[in-house]
């Protein structure tokens, strides 16, 4: 498995955060977060969309095991994935929008293409 950033959190906190961010991107189409978090979430969002292209009970259950909302999983399989049927990967884009006021962390927008 590829190297994974720790993001200054314990494993369970990190996984919970990544699951929620992945669900949020697929639910809303875009999120604003730090650049390093966006880079980690991008991998997971791309995997979920790839899963969504194969609409079987097995892939739905795999998606449900990671994502936190059933209605978002339904949206993934019925609306989002069919849109990318002809596209091989690269379903998201990261746009840097500058430093955050307060701690000057680099903020980015992660959105579906």
PDB file as gemmi writes it, atoms N, CA and C in Angstrom:
CRYST1    1.000    1.000    1.000  90.00  90.00  90.00 P 1                      
ATOM      1  N   UNK A   1       0.829  -1.191   0.000  1.00  0.00           N  
ATOM      2  CA  UNK A   1       0.000   0.000   0.000  1.00  0.00           C  
ATOM      3  C   UNK A   1       0.872   1.252   0.000  1.00  0.00           C  
ATOM      4  N   UNK A   2       0.388   2.283  -0.664  1.00  0.00           N  
ATOM      5  CA  UNK A   2       1.145   3.525  -0.766  1.00  0.00           C  
ATOM      6  C   UNK A   2       1.258   4.203   0.598  1.00  0.00           C  
ATOM      7  N   UNK A   3       2.232   5.068   0.730  1.00  0.00           N  
ATOM      8  CA  UNK A   3       2.420   5.790   1.987  1.00  0.00           C  
ATOM      9  C   UNK A   3       1.218   6.685   2.264  1.00  0.00           C  
ATOM     10  N   UNK A   4       0.805   6.705   3.521  1.00  0.00           N  
ATOM     11  CA  UNK A   4      -0.352   7.499   3.904  1.00  0.00           C  
ATOM     12  C   UNK A   4       0.063   8.549   4.923  1.00  0.00           C  
ATOM     13  N   UNK A   5      -0.414   9.771   4.737  1.00  0.00           N  
ATOM     14  CA  UNK A   5      -0.106  10.834   5.693  1.00  0.00           C  
ATOM     15  C   UNK A   5      -0.840  10.578   7.008  1.00  0.00           C  
ATOM     16  N   UNK A   6      -0.220  10.945   8.120  1.00  0.00           N  
ATOM     17  CA  UNK A   6      -0.852  10.714   9.423  1.00  0.00           C  
ATOM     18  C   UNK A   6      -1.751  11.862   9.853  1.00  0.00           C  
ATOM     19  N   UNK A   7      -1.526  13.058   9.297  1.00  0.00           N  
ATOM     20  CA  UNK A   7      -2.380  14.221   9.541  1.00  0.00           C  
ATOM     21  C   UNK A   7      -2.526  14.581  11.020  1.00  0.00           C  
ATOM     22  N   UNK A   8      -1.545  14.229  11.829  1.00  0.00           N  
ATOM     23  CA  UNK A   8      -1.535  14.618  13.241  1.00  0.00           C  
ATOM     24  C   UNK A   8      -2.668  14.032  14.057  1.00  0.00           C  
ATOM     25  N   UNK A   9      -3.133  12.851  13.678  1.00  0.00           N  
ATOM     26  CA  UNK A   9      -4.247  12.231  14.394  1.00  0.00           C  
ATOM     27  C   UNK A   9      -3.936  10.759  14.652  1.00  0.00           C  
ATOM     28  N   UNK A  10      -4.646  10.188  15.642  1.00  0.00           N  
ATOM     29  CA  UNK A  10      -4.513   8.753  15.865  1.00  0.00           C  
ATOM     30  C   UNK A  10      -5.250   8.033  14.735  1.00  0.00           C  
ATOM     31  N   UNK A  11      -4.992   6.748  14.566  1.00  0.00           N  
ATOM     32  CA  UNK A  11      -5.551   6.000  13.443  1.00  0.00           C  
ATOM     33  C   UNK A  11      -7.065   6.085  13.376  1.00  0.00           C  
ATOM     34  N   UNK A  12      -7.743   5.861  14.518  1.00  0.00           N  
ATOM     35  CA  UNK A  12      -9.205   5.861  14.476  1.00  0.00           C  
ATOM     36  C   UNK A  12      -9.763   7.254  14.168  1.00  0.00           C  
ATOM     37  N   UNK A  13      -9.135   8.292  14.712  1.00  0.00           N  
ATOM     38  CA  UNK A  13      -9.582   9.663  14.418  1.00  0.00           C  
ATOM     39  C   UNK A  13      -9.374   9.989  12.945  1.00  0.00           C  
ATOM     40  N   UNK A  14      -8.203   9.592  12.423  1.00  0.00           N  
ATOM     41  CA  UNK A  14      -7.868   9.867  11.028  1.00  0.00           C  
ATOM     42  C   UNK A  14      -8.845   9.164  10.091  1.00  0.00           C  
ATOM     43  N   UNK A  15      -9.107   7.895  10.343  1.00  0.00           N  
ATOM     44  CA  UNK A  15     -10.027   7.152   9.485  1.00  0.00           C  
ATOM     45  C   UNK A  15     -11.438   7.738   9.544  1.00  0.00           C  
ATOM     46  N   UNK A  16     -11.888   8.132  10.737  1.00  0.00           N  
ATOM     47  CA  UNK A  16     -13.209   8.734  10.882  1.00  0.00           C  
ATOM     48  C   UNK A  16     -13.288  10.035  10.079  1.00  0.00           C  
ATOM     49  N   UNK A  17     -12.244  10.847  10.161  1.00  0.00           N  
ATOM     50  CA  UNK A  17     -12.214  12.114   9.431  1.00  0.00           C  
ATOM     51  C   UNK A  17     -12.224  11.868   7.916  1.00  0.00           C  
ATOM     52  N   UNK A  18     -11.402  10.930   7.452  1.00  0.00           N  
ATOM     53  CA  UNK A  18     -11.328  10.649   6.020  1.00  0.00           C  
ATOM     54  C   UNK A  18     -12.650  10.087   5.490  1.00  0.00           C  
ATOM     55  N   UNK A  19     -13.312   9.239   6.279  1.00  0.00           N  
ATOM     56  CA  UNK A  19     -14.610   8.699   5.873  1.00  0.00           C  
ATOM     57  C   UNK A  19     -15.621   9.818   5.715  1.00  0.00           C  
ATOM     58  N   UNK A  20     -15.636  10.731   6.693  1.00  0.00           N  
ATOM     59  CA  UNK A  20     -16.601  11.828   6.661  1.00  0.00           C  
ATOM     60  C   UNK A  20     -16.321  12.783   5.501  1.00  0.00           C  
ATOM     61  N   UNK A  21     -15.041  13.104   5.277  1.00  0.00           N  
ATOM     62  CA  UNK A  21     -14.689  14.006   4.178  1.00  0.00           C  
ATOM     63  C   UNK A  21     -15.036  13.382   2.826  1.00  0.00           C  
ATOM     64  N   UNK A  22     -14.782  12.080   2.676  1.00  0.00           N  
ATOM     65  CA  UNK A  22     -15.127  11.375   1.438  1.00  0.00           C  
ATOM     66  C   UNK A  22     -16.624  11.452   1.187  1.00  0.00           C  
ATOM     67  N   UNK A  23     -17.414  11.180   2.220  1.00  0.00           N  
ATOM     68  CA  UNK A  23     -18.868  11.238   2.104  1.00  0.00           C  
ATOM     69  C   UNK A  23     -19.324  12.652   1.744  1.00  0.00           C  
ATOM     70  N   UNK A  24     -18.710  13.655   2.369  1.00  0.00           N  
ATOM     71  CA  UNK A  24     -19.086  15.044   2.115  1.00  0.00           C  
ATOM     72  C   UNK A  24     -18.803  15.468   0.673  1.00  0.00           C  
ATOM     73  N   UNK A  25     -17.655  15.068   0.146  1.00  0.00           N  
ATOM     74  CA  UNK A  25     -17.323  15.421  -1.243  1.00  0.00           C  
ATOM     75  C   UNK A  25     -18.370  14.833  -2.192  1.00  0.00           C  
ATOM     76  N   UNK A  26     -18.723  13.572  -1.983  1.00  0.00           N  
ATOM     77  CA  UNK A  26     -19.683  12.925  -2.870  1.00  0.00           C  
ATOM     78  C   UNK A  26     -21.095  13.473  -2.674  1.00  0.00           C  
ATOM     79  N   UNK A  27     -21.401  13.938  -1.472  1.00  0.00           N  
ATOM     80  CA  UNK A  27     -22.728  14.484  -1.201  1.00  0.00           C  
ATOM     81  C   UNK A  27     -22.887  15.886  -1.789  1.00  0.00           C  
ATOM     82  N   UNK A  28     -21.872  16.738  -1.581  1.00  0.00           N  
ATOM     83  CA  UNK A  28     -21.986  18.141  -1.969  1.00  0.00           C  
ATOM     84  C   UNK A  28     -21.270  18.499  -3.268  1.00  0.00           C  
ATOM     85  N   UNK A  29     -20.385  17.631  -3.741  1.00  0.00           N  
ATOM     86  CA  UNK A  29     -19.664  17.914  -4.977  1.00  0.00           C  
ATOM     87  C   UNK A  29     -18.362  18.655  -4.763  1.00  0.00           C  
ATOM     88  N   UNK A  30     -18.213  19.322  -3.621  1.00  0.00           N  
ATOM     89  CA  UNK A  30     -16.971  20.043  -3.311  1.00  0.00           C  
ATOM     90  C   UNK A  30     -16.870  20.304  -1.816  1.00  0.00           C  
ATOM     91  N   UNK A  31     -15.624  20.383  -1.324  1.00  0.00           N  
ATOM     92  CA  UNK A  31     -15.391  20.755   0.072  1.00  0.00           C  
ATOM     93  C   UNK A  31     -14.184  21.672   0.136  1.00  0.00           C  
ATOM     94  N   UNK A  32     -14.101  22.447   1.202  1.00  0.00           N  
ATOM     95  CA  UNK A  32     -12.960  23.298   1.474  1.00  0.00           C  
ATOM     96  C   UNK A  32     -12.232  22.698   2.658  1.00  0.00           C  
ATOM     97  N   UNK A  33     -10.953  22.388   2.496  1.00  0.00           N  
ATOM     98  CA  UNK A  33     -10.174  21.783   3.572  1.00  0.00           C  
ATOM     99  C   UNK A  33      -8.701  22.098   3.356  1.00  0.00           C  
ATOM    100  N   UNK A  34      -7.838  21.621   4.256  1.00  0.00           N  
ATOM    101  CA  UNK A  34      -6.410  21.875   4.059  1.00  0.00           C  
ATOM    102  C   UNK A  34      -5.912  21.061   2.864  1.00  0.00           C  
ATOM    103  N   UNK A  35      -4.844  21.532   2.254  1.00  0.00           N  
ATOM    104  CA  UNK A  35      -4.318  20.895   1.042  1.00  0.00           C  
ATOM    105  C   UNK A  35      -3.910  19.453   1.289  1.00  0.00           C  
ATOM    106  N   UNK A  36      -3.244  19.172   2.420  1.00  0.00           N  
ATOM    107  CA  UNK A  36      -2.796  17.795   2.675  1.00  0.00           C  
ATOM    108  C   UNK A  36      -3.988  16.859   2.880  1.00  0.00           C  
ATOM    109  N   UNK A  37      -5.049  17.337   3.572  1.00  0.00           N  
ATOM    110  CA  UNK A  37      -6.240  16.510   3.735  1.00  0.00           C  
ATOM    111  C   UNK A  37      -6.894  16.263   2.385  1.00  0.00           C  
ATOM    112  N   UNK A  38      -6.949  17.298   1.558  1.00  0.00           N  
ATOM    113  CA  UNK A  38      -7.558  17.166   0.229  1.00  0.00           C  
ATOM    114  C   UNK A  38      -6.839  16.106  -0.595  1.00  0.00           C  
ATOM    115  N   UNK A  39      -5.513  16.082  -0.506  1.00  0.00           N  
ATOM    116  CA  UNK A  39      -4.734  15.106  -1.274  1.00  0.00           C  
ATOM    117  C   UNK A  39      -5.015  13.677  -0.814  1.00  0.00           C  
ATOM    118  N   UNK A  40      -5.232  13.489   0.483  1.00  0.00           N  
ATOM    119  CA  UNK A  40      -5.560  12.162   0.998  1.00  0.00           C  
ATOM    120  C   UNK A  40      -6.977  11.750   0.603  1.00  0.00           C  
ATOM    121  N   UNK A  41      -7.912  12.685   0.723  1.00  0.00           N  
ATOM    122  CA  UNK A  41      -9.319  12.384   0.434  1.00  0.00           C  
ATOM    123  C   UNK A  41      -9.516  12.110  -1.054  1.00  0.00           C  
ATOM    124  N   UNK A  42      -8.736  12.792  -1.902  1.00  0.00           N  
ATOM    125  CA  UNK A  42      -8.856  12.603  -3.350  1.00  0.00           C  
ATOM    126  C   UNK A  42      -8.716  11.131  -3.736  1.00  0.00           C  
ATOM    127  N   UNK A  43      -7.732  10.437  -3.127  1.00  0.00           N  
ATOM    128  CA  UNK A  43      -7.508   9.018  -3.428  1.00  0.00           C  
ATOM    129  C   UNK A  43      -8.761   8.197  -3.125  1.00  0.00           C  
ATOM    130  N   UNK A  44      -9.373   8.493  -1.968  1.00  0.00           N  
ATOM    131  CA  UNK A  44     -10.530   7.721  -1.522  1.00  0.00           C  
ATOM    132  C   UNK A  44     -11.767   8.017  -2.373  1.00  0.00           C  
ATOM    133  N   UNK A  45     -11.950   9.284  -2.742  1.00  0.00           N  
ATOM    134  CA  UNK A  45     -13.099   9.663  -3.580  1.00  0.00           C  
ATOM    135  C   UNK A  45     -12.985   8.968  -4.934  1.00  0.00           C  
ATOM    136  N   UNK A  46     -11.771   8.964  -5.509  1.00  0.00           N  
ATOM    137  CA  UNK A  46     -11.572   8.299  -6.801  1.00  0.00           C  
ATOM    138  C   UNK A  46     -11.876   6.804  -6.695  1.00  0.00           C  
ATOM    139  N   UNK A  47     -11.489   6.179  -5.586  1.00  0.00           N  
ATOM    140  CA  UNK A  47     -11.781   4.756  -5.389  1.00  0.00           C  
ATOM    141  C   UNK A  47     -13.281   4.505  -5.297  1.00  0.00           C  
ATOM    142  N   UNK A  48     -13.997   5.392  -4.583  1.00  0.00           N  
ATOM    143  CA  UNK A  48     -15.444   5.226  -4.438  1.00  0.00           C  
ATOM    144  C   UNK A  48     -16.155   5.365  -5.787  1.00  0.00           C  
ATOM    145  N   UNK A  49     -15.725   6.333  -6.606  1.00  0.00           N  
ATOM    146  CA  UNK A  49     -16.358   6.519  -7.918  1.00  0.00           C  
ATOM    147  C   UNK A  49     -16.068   5.318  -8.811  1.00  0.00           C  
ATOM    148  N   UNK A  50     -14.844   4.792  -8.735  1.00  0.00           N  
ATOM    149  CA  UNK A  50     -14.500   3.596  -9.504  1.00  0.00           C  
ATOM    150  C   UNK A  50     -15.378   2.423  -9.068  1.00  0.00           C  
ATOM    151  N   UNK A  51     -15.609   2.290  -7.749  1.00  0.00           N  
ATOM    152  CA  UNK A  51     -16.517   1.251  -7.248  1.00  0.00           C  
ATOM    153  C   UNK A  51     -17.919   1.460  -7.809  1.00  0.00           C  
ATOM    154  N   UNK A  52     -18.353   2.716  -7.836  1.00  0.00           N  
ATOM    155  CA  UNK A  52     -19.699   3.050  -8.281  1.00  0.00           C  
ATOM    156  C   UNK A  52     -19.972   2.707  -9.731  1.00  0.00           C  
ATOM    157  N   UNK A  53     -18.923   2.618 -10.540  1.00  0.00           N  
ATOM    158  CA  UNK A  53     -19.096   2.286 -11.960  1.00  0.00           C  
ATOM    159  C   UNK A  53     -19.600   0.854 -12.139  1.00  0.00           C  
ATOM    160  N   UNK A  54     -19.230  -0.024 -11.199  1.00  0.00           N  
ATOM    161  CA  UNK A  54     -19.709  -1.404 -11.245  1.00  0.00           C  
ATOM    162  C   UNK A  54     -20.847  -1.515 -10.250  1.00  0.00           C  
ATOM    163  N   UNK A  55     -22.067  -1.429 -10.718  1.00  0.00           N  
ATOM    164  CA  UNK A  55     -23.211  -1.382  -9.816  1.00  0.00           C  
ATOM    165  C   UNK A  55     -23.714  -2.787  -9.483  1.00  0.00           C  
ATOM    166  N   UNK A  56     -23.059  -3.410  -8.498  1.00  0.00           N  
ATOM    167  CA  UNK A  56     -23.513  -4.712  -8.030  1.00  0.00           C  
ATOM    168  C   UNK A  56     -23.771  -4.616  -6.527  1.00  0.00           C  
ATOM    169  N   UNK A  57     -24.429  -5.594  -5.973  1.00  0.00           N  
ATOM    170  CA  UNK A  57     -24.687  -5.621  -4.538  1.00  0.00           C  
ATOM    171  C   UNK A  57     -23.369  -5.595  -3.767  1.00  0.00           C  
ATOM    172  N   UNK A  58     -22.385  -6.342  -4.275  1.00  0.00           N  
ATOM    173  CA  UNK A  58     -21.086  -6.412  -3.606  1.00  0.00           C  
ATOM    174  C   UNK A  58     -20.411  -5.035  -3.548  1.00  0.00           C  
ATOM    175  N   UNK A  59     -20.376  -4.317  -4.681  1.00  0.00           N  
ATOM    176  CA  UNK A  59     -19.715  -3.010  -4.684  1.00  0.00           C  
ATOM    177  C   UNK A  59     -20.486  -1.996  -3.841  1.00  0.00           C  
ATOM    178  N   UNK A  60     -21.821  -2.105  -3.817  1.00  0.00           N  
ATOM    179  CA  UNK A  60     -22.621  -1.214  -2.964  1.00  0.00           C  
ATOM    180  C   UNK A  60     -22.269  -1.437  -1.494  1.00  0.00           C  
ATOM    181  N   UNK A  61     -22.132  -2.701  -1.109  1.00  0.00           N  
ATOM    182  CA  UNK A  61     -21.792  -3.005   0.281  1.00  0.00           C  
ATOM    183  C   UNK A  61     -20.373  -2.544   0.613  1.00  0.00           C  
ATOM    184  N   UNK A  62     -19.464  -2.649  -0.355  1.00  0.00           N  
ATOM    185  CA  UNK A  62     -18.105  -2.152  -0.130  1.00  0.00           C  
ATOM    186  C   UNK A  62     -18.130  -0.644   0.102  1.00  0.00           C  
ATOM    187  N   UNK A  63     -18.903   0.075  -0.701  1.00  0.00           N  
ATOM    188  CA  UNK A  63     -19.018   1.530  -0.547  1.00  0.00           C  
ATOM    189  C   UNK A  63     -19.664   1.875   0.791  1.00  0.00           C  
ATOM    190  N   UNK A  64     -20.712   1.149   1.164  1.00  0.00           N  
ATOM    191  CA  UNK A  64     -21.400   1.390   2.438  1.00  0.00           C  
ATOM    192  C   UNK A  64     -20.484   1.150   3.634  1.00  0.00           C  
ATOM    193  N   UNK A  65     -19.542   0.222   3.495  1.00  0.00           N  
ATOM    194  CA  UNK A  65     -18.642  -0.068   4.609  1.00  0.00           C  
ATOM    195  C   UNK A  65     -17.689   1.101   4.867  1.00  0.00           C  
ATOM    196  N   UNK A  66     -17.481   1.969   3.877  1.00  0.00           N  
ATOM    197  CA  UNK A  66     -16.579   3.103   4.060  1.00  0.00           C  
ATOM    198  C   UNK A  66     -17.338   4.413   4.280  1.00  0.00           C  
ATOM    199  N   UNK A  67     -18.373   4.656   3.491  1.00  0.00           N  
ATOM    200  CA  UNK A  67     -19.094   5.918   3.579  1.00  0.00           C  
ATOM    201  C   UNK A  67     -20.078   5.915   4.743  1.00  0.00           C  
ATOM    202  N   UNK A  68     -20.441   7.119   5.206  1.00  0.00           N  
ATOM    203  CA  UNK A  68     -21.213   7.224   6.444  1.00  0.00           C  
ATOM    204  C   UNK A  68     -22.709   7.447   6.222  1.00  0.00           C  
ATOM    205  N   UNK A  69     -23.146   7.663   4.976  1.00  0.00           N  
ATOM    206  CA  UNK A  69     -24.565   7.932   4.726  1.00  0.00           C  
ATOM    207  C   UNK A  69     -25.089   7.090   3.572  1.00  0.00           C  
ATOM    208  N   UNK A  70     -26.160   6.355   3.834  1.00  0.00           N  
ATOM    209  CA  UNK A  70     -26.725   5.478   2.808  1.00  0.00           C  
ATOM    210  C   UNK A  70     -27.219   6.235   1.593  1.00  0.00           C  
ATOM    211  N   UNK A  71     -27.871   7.396   1.808  1.00  0.00           N  
ATOM    212  CA  UNK A  71     -28.412   8.144   0.673  1.00  0.00           C  
ATOM    213  C   UNK A  71     -27.303   8.672  -0.231  1.00  0.00           C  
ATOM    214  N   UNK A  72     -26.131   8.954   0.328  1.00  0.00           N  
ATOM    215  CA  UNK A  72     -25.003   9.394  -0.482  1.00  0.00           C  
ATOM    216  C   UNK A  72     -24.461   8.239  -1.320  1.00  0.00           C  
ATOM    217  N   UNK A  73     -24.482   7.025  -0.765  1.00  0.00           N  
ATOM    218  CA  UNK A  73     -24.064   5.840  -1.520  1.00  0.00           C  
ATOM    219  C   UNK A  73     -25.007   5.642  -2.712  1.00  0.00           C  
ATOM    220  N   UNK A  74     -26.306   5.796  -2.473  1.00  0.00           N  
ATOM    221  CA  UNK A  74     -27.289   5.682  -3.553  1.00  0.00           C  
ATOM    222  C   UNK A  74     -27.012   6.725  -4.626  1.00  0.00           C  
ATOM    223  N   UNK A  75     -26.736   7.963  -4.201  1.00  0.00           N  
ATOM    224  CA  UNK A  75     -26.430   9.044  -5.147  1.00  0.00           C  
ATOM    225  C   UNK A  75     -25.180   8.701  -5.952  1.00  0.00           C  
ATOM    226  N   UNK A  76     -24.171   8.128  -5.279  1.00  0.00           N  
ATOM    227  CA  UNK A  76     -22.927   7.729  -5.953  1.00  0.00           C  
ATOM    228  C   UNK A  76     -23.217   6.747  -7.084  1.00  0.00           C  
ATOM    229  N   UNK A  77     -23.999   5.721  -6.798  1.00  0.00           N  
ATOM    230  CA  UNK A  77     -24.247   4.673  -7.785  1.00  0.00           C  
ATOM    231  C   UNK A  77     -25.220   5.094  -8.884  1.00  0.00           C  
ATOM    232  N   UNK A  78     -26.187   5.964  -8.566  1.00  0.00           N  
ATOM    233  CA  UNK A  78     -27.214   6.302  -9.545  1.00  0.00           C  
ATOM    234  C   UNK A  78     -26.957   7.588 -10.320  1.00  0.00           C  
ATOM    235  N   UNK A  79     -26.224   8.560  -9.714  1.00  0.00           N  
ATOM    236  CA  UNK A  79     -26.002   9.835 -10.394  1.00  0.00           C  
ATOM    237  C   UNK A  79     -24.535  10.092 -10.726  1.00  0.00           C  
ATOM    238  N   UNK A  80     -23.660   9.969  -9.725  1.00  0.00           N  
ATOM    239  CA  UNK A  80     -22.266  10.395  -9.897  1.00  0.00           C  
ATOM    240  C   UNK A  80     -21.474   9.457 -10.805  1.00  0.00           C  
ATOM    241  N   UNK A  81     -21.429   8.167 -10.479  1.00  0.00           N  
ATOM    242  CA  UNK A  81     -20.609   7.213 -11.240  1.00  0.00           C  
ATOM    243  C   UNK A  81     -21.002   7.127 -12.725  1.00  0.00           C  
ATOM    244  N   UNK A  82     -22.307   7.080 -13.067  1.00  0.00           N  
ATOM    245  CA  UNK A  82     -22.641   7.022 -14.497  1.00  0.00           C  
ATOM    246  C   UNK A  82     -22.108   8.217 -15.298  1.00  0.00           C  
ATOM    247  N   UNK A  83     -21.987   9.371 -14.637  1.00  0.00           N  
ATOM    248  CA  UNK A  83     -21.454  10.568 -15.290  1.00  0.00           C  
ATOM    249  C   UNK A  83     -20.008  10.356 -15.751  1.00  0.00           C  
ATOM    250  N   UNK A  84     -19.264   9.519 -15.008  1.00  0.00           N  
ATOM    251  CA  UNK A  84     -17.840   9.299 -15.296  1.00  0.00           C  
ATOM    252  C   UNK A  84     -17.587   7.963 -15.988  1.00  0.00           C  
ATOM    253  N   UNK A  85     -18.608   7.377 -16.582  1.00  0.00           N  
ATOM    254  CA  UNK A  85     -18.482   6.045 -17.194  1.00  0.00           C  
ATOM    255  C   UNK A  85     -17.370   5.995 -18.248  1.00  0.00           C  
ATOM    256  N   UNK A  86     -17.210   7.066 -19.013  1.00  0.00           N  
ATOM    257  CA  UNK A  86     -16.215   7.087 -20.093  1.00  0.00           C  
ATOM    258  C   UNK A  86     -14.831   7.534 -19.612  1.00  0.00           C  
ATOM    259  N   UNK A  87     -14.743   7.986 -18.376  1.00  0.00           N  
ATOM    260  CA  UNK A  87     -13.489   8.562 -17.873  1.00  0.00           C  
ATOM    261  C   UNK A  87     -12.722   7.543 -17.038  1.00  0.00           C  
ATOM    262  N   UNK A  88     -11.418   7.426 -17.296  1.00  0.00           N  
ATOM    263  CA  UNK A  88     -10.580   6.499 -16.528  1.00  0.00           C  
ATOM    264  C   UNK A  88      -9.778   7.253 -15.475  1.00  0.00           C  
ATOM    265  N   UNK A  89     -10.346   7.420 -14.295  1.00  0.00           N  
ATOM    266  CA  UNK A  89      -9.636   8.093 -13.209  1.00  0.00           C  
ATOM    267  C   UNK A  89      -9.665   9.604 -13.342  1.00  0.00           C  
ATOM    268  N   UNK A  90      -9.079  10.277 -12.353  1.00  0.00           N  
ATOM    269  CA  UNK A  90      -9.011  11.736 -12.373  1.00  0.00           C  
ATOM    270  C   UNK A  90     -10.375  12.384 -12.262  1.00  0.00           C  
ATOM    271  N   UNK A  91     -11.155  11.967 -11.275  1.00  0.00           N  
ATOM    272  CA  UNK A  91     -12.521  12.474 -11.135  1.00  0.00           C  
ATOM    273  C   UNK A  91     -12.579  13.732 -10.279  1.00  0.00           C  
ATOM    274  N   UNK A  92     -11.458  14.110  -9.656  1.00  0.00           N  
ATOM    275  CA  UNK A  92     -11.459  15.255  -8.750  1.00  0.00           C  
ATOM    276  C   UNK A  92     -10.372  16.248  -9.139  1.00  0.00           C  
ATOM    277  N   UNK A  93     -10.553  17.499  -8.685  1.00  0.00           N  
ATOM    278  CA  UNK A  93      -9.504  18.492  -8.871  1.00  0.00           C  
ATOM    279  C   UNK A  93      -9.312  19.234  -7.567  1.00  0.00           C  
ATOM    280  N   UNK A  94      -8.053  19.639  -7.307  1.00  0.00           N  
ATOM    281  CA  UNK A  94      -7.724  20.395  -6.101  1.00  0.00           C  
ATOM    282  C   UNK A  94      -7.286  21.787  -6.533  1.00  0.00           C  
ATOM    283  N   UNK A  95      -7.965  22.804  -6.009  1.00  0.00           N  
ATOM    284  CA  UNK A  95      -7.618  24.185  -6.321  1.00  0.00           C  
ATOM    285  C   UNK A  95      -7.191  24.865  -5.024  1.00  0.00           C  
ATOM    286  N   UNK A  96      -5.949  25.353  -4.988  1.00  0.00           N  
ATOM    287  CA  UNK A  96      -5.461  26.030  -3.784  1.00  0.00           C  
ATOM    288  C   UNK A  96      -6.067  27.433  -3.724  1.00  0.00           C  
ATOM    289  N   UNK A  97      -6.545  27.815  -2.509  1.00  0.00           N  
ATOM    290  CA  UNK A  97      -7.170  29.131  -2.386  1.00  0.00           C  
ATOM    291  C   UNK A  97      -6.480  30.025  -1.356  1.00  0.00           C  
ATOM    292  N   UNK A  98      -5.298  29.605  -0.885  1.00  0.00           N  
ATOM    293  CA  UNK A  98      -4.526  30.476  -0.011  1.00  0.00           C  
ATOM    294  C   UNK A  98      -4.530  30.046   1.445  1.00  0.00           C  
ATOM    295  N   UNK A  99      -3.847  30.829   2.284  1.00  0.00           N  
ATOM    296  CA  UNK A  99      -3.701  30.469   3.691  1.00  0.00           C  
ATOM    297  C   UNK A  99      -4.965  30.754   4.502  1.00  0.00           C  
ATOM    298  N   UNK A 100      -5.173  29.945   5.531  1.00  0.00           N  
ATOM    299  CA  UNK A 100      -6.305  30.128   6.440  1.00  0.00           C  
ATOM    300  C   UNK A 100      -5.932  31.193   7.466  1.00  0.00           C  
ATOM    301  N   UNK A 101      -6.893  32.071   7.768  1.00  0.00           N  
ATOM    302  CA  UNK A 101      -6.657  33.089   8.779  1.00  0.00           C  
ATOM    303  C   UNK A 101      -6.641  32.390  10.135  1.00  0.00           C  
ATOM    304  N   UNK A 102      -5.632  32.648  10.912  1.00  0.00           N  
ATOM    305  CA  UNK A 102      -5.549  32.013  12.224  1.00  0.00           C  
ATOM    306  C   UNK A 102      -4.271  31.210  12.350  1.00  0.00           C  
ATOM    307  N   UNK A 103      -4.149  30.137  11.546  1.00  0.00           N  
ATOM    308  CA  UNK A 103      -2.924  29.335  11.634  1.00  0.00           C  
ATOM    309  C   UNK A 103      -2.167  29.284  10.313  1.00  0.00           C  
ATOM    310  N   UNK A 104      -2.643  30.012   9.304  1.00  0.00           N  
ATOM    311  CA  UNK A 104      -1.985  30.120   8.000  1.00  0.00           C  
ATOM    312  C   UNK A 104      -1.806  28.773   7.303  1.00  0.00           C  
ATOM    313  N   UNK A 105      -2.683  27.803   7.607  1.00  0.00           N  
ATOM    314  CA  UNK A 105      -2.616  26.515   6.911  1.00  0.00           C  
ATOM    315  C   UNK A 105      -3.099  26.711   5.472  1.00  0.00           C  
ATOM    316  N   UNK A 106      -2.446  26.049   4.532  1.00  0.00           N  
ATOM    317  CA  UNK A 106      -2.814  26.157   3.113  1.00  0.00           C  
ATOM    318  C   UNK A 106      -4.189  25.510   2.897  1.00  0.00           C  
ATOM    319  N   UNK A 107      -5.150  26.287   2.407  1.00  0.00           N  
ATOM    320  CA  UNK A 107      -6.513  25.799   2.199  1.00  0.00           C  
ATOM    321  C   UNK A 107      -6.758  25.545   0.713  1.00  0.00           C  
ATOM    322  N   UNK A 108      -7.470  24.474   0.416  1.00  0.00           N  
ATOM    323  CA  UNK A 108      -7.792  24.107  -0.966  1.00  0.00           C  
ATOM    324  C   UNK A 108      -9.253  23.721  -1.084  1.00  0.00           C  
ATOM    325  N   UNK A 109      -9.761  23.773  -2.301  1.00  0.00           N  
ATOM    326  CA  UNK A 109     -11.086  23.278  -2.610  1.00  0.00           C  
ATOM    327  C   UNK A 109     -10.894  21.967  -3.350  1.00  0.00           C  
ATOM    328  N   UNK A 110     -11.544  20.908  -2.859  1.00  0.00           N  
ATOM    329  CA  UNK A 110     -11.528  19.620  -3.544  1.00  0.00           C  
ATOM    330  C   UNK A 110     -12.908  19.449  -4.166  1.00  0.00           C  
ATOM    331  N   UNK A 111     -12.948  19.326  -5.498  1.00  0.00           N  
ATOM    332  CA  UNK A 111     -14.248  19.226  -6.159  1.00  0.00           C  
ATOM    333  C   UNK A 111     -14.242  18.150  -7.225  1.00  0.00           C  
ATOM    334  N   UNK A 112     -15.443  17.659  -7.533  1.00  0.00           N  
ATOM    335  CA  UNK A 112     -15.594  16.688  -8.606  1.00  0.00           C  
ATOM    336  C   UNK A 112     -15.462  17.421  -9.930  1.00  0.00           C  
ATOM    337  N   UNK A 113     -14.795  16.807 -10.887  1.00  0.00           N  
ATOM    338  CA  UNK A 113     -14.579  17.441 -12.196  1.00  0.00           C  
ATOM    339  C   UNK A 113     -15.874  17.463 -12.983  1.00  0.00           C  
TER     340      UNK A 113                                                      
END                                                                             
